[in-house]
């Protein structure tokens, strides 16, 4: 009981910290500054006319709602990842002590931490395009009008998967909290950048840093692009593992068929509805499972893995 009480207290402290400090955090300030620049640039391109399409405004509204939903579900994310972290610490796997990094300058440590995080993100992202995890990640792909705030359209269960991958893949590295904090700011800004609706490909540097064009192909509703461009920052991981796909400018529609577009409530419930149908398909052998993703995660993934009419289950 003492362990549960201690955990409950820590959970409450975390929630209060998020509520009281998020608005003052460097990440939040950098996000607001980035968004202001994006809006000003877009206004300039439009001749300073406030004429954004109605569907885009709905998309932005849904993305902002998901930002707040992620804050609301932060304690649930901790609750689901905390036991794994405790187990990981208890088994005492060897790792690098945090003191090892004290002599490493920030200009080297922060980029190193970002590379390691992107490597972990590549594999958890690849997992998200597997059949049973796709219903979670489909929420991020549901935005038909990709914009900077699409980066925040993340289901809380995806945050759980990401958190678990960091525990399993990165905990042993023992990176100092400070370096991870600075890295988080840069990761957030780059994630918002690649979700911009602009056809930038970085020219000769397109294989060095992921571009908006590269990420548009990842979000394209185009079979050849399914499960491609999974690295968030460094395309080298896609090149190394055969998932790079940028044939040119992306003129294909964005989004995910069968997934609610901007209905936040339906999107939150969507994974549970789809999993329910998938389980029914397993217990009813007479019904054929019309899933497009292979069961073997080592094979090329696709991100259209649910039945075409699965969205009706969330209605």
mmCIF file of C-alpha atoms in Angstrom, residues 4 40 51 62 66 70 77 102 115 119 122 126 129 136 141 150 153 165 169 172 195 201 216 230 240 264 276 283 310:
data_model
loop_
_atom_site.group_PDB
_atom_site.id
_atom_site.type_symbol
_atom_site.label_atom_id
_atom_site.label_comp_id
_atom_site.label_asym_id
_atom_site.label_seq_id
_atom_site.Cartn_x
_atom_site.Cartn_y
_atom_site.Cartn_z
ATOM 1 C CA UNK A 4 0.837 2.626 -4.300
ATOM 2 C CA UNK A 40 3.343 35.762 -40.682
ATOM 3 C CA UNK A 51 -8.634 33.778 -46.047
ATOM 4 C CA UNK A 62 -8.589 19.638 -33.875
ATOM 5 C CA UNK A 66 -5.183 17.213 -29.194
ATOM 6 C CA UNK A 70 -2.275 15.085 -24.409
ATOM 7 C CA UNK A 77 0.649 7.823 -19.948
ATOM 8 C CA UNK A 102 29.723 15.467 -17.618
ATOM 9 C CA UNK A 115 20.517 11.074 -33.228
ATOM 10 C CA UNK A 119 16.967 6.046 -34.158
ATOM 11 C CA UNK A 122 12.428 5.283 -36.424
ATOM 12 C CA UNK A 126 7.897 1.518 -37.967
ATOM 13 C CA UNK A 129 2.681 1.055 -39.127
ATOM 14 C CA UNK A 136 -3.261 4.265 -32.796
ATOM 15 C CA UNK A 141 -2.395 10.437 -40.309
ATOM 16 C CA UNK A 150 -0.361 18.301 -37.034
ATOM 17 C CA UNK A 153 -2.197 15.244 -33.340
ATOM 18 C CA UNK A 165 10.534 2.513 -26.552
ATOM 19 C CA UNK A 169 16.176 1.572 -26.157
ATOM 20 C CA UNK A 172 21.019 2.512 -20.727
ATOM 21 C CA UNK A 195 4.477 19.126 -41.181
ATOM 22 C CA UNK A 201 13.189 19.265 -50.230
ATOM 23 C CA UNK A 216 4.346 14.844 -47.088
ATOM 24 C CA UNK A 230 9.704 6.808 -41.086
ATOM 25 C CA UNK A 240 19.740 2.221 -44.530
ATOM 26 C CA UNK A 264 -11.545 14.684 -31.771
ATOM 27 C CA UNK A 276 -12.809 -4.549 -31.339
ATOM 28 C CA UNK A 283 -12.905 -15.225 -33.105
ATOM 29 C CA UNK A 310 -13.890 0.504 -39.766
#
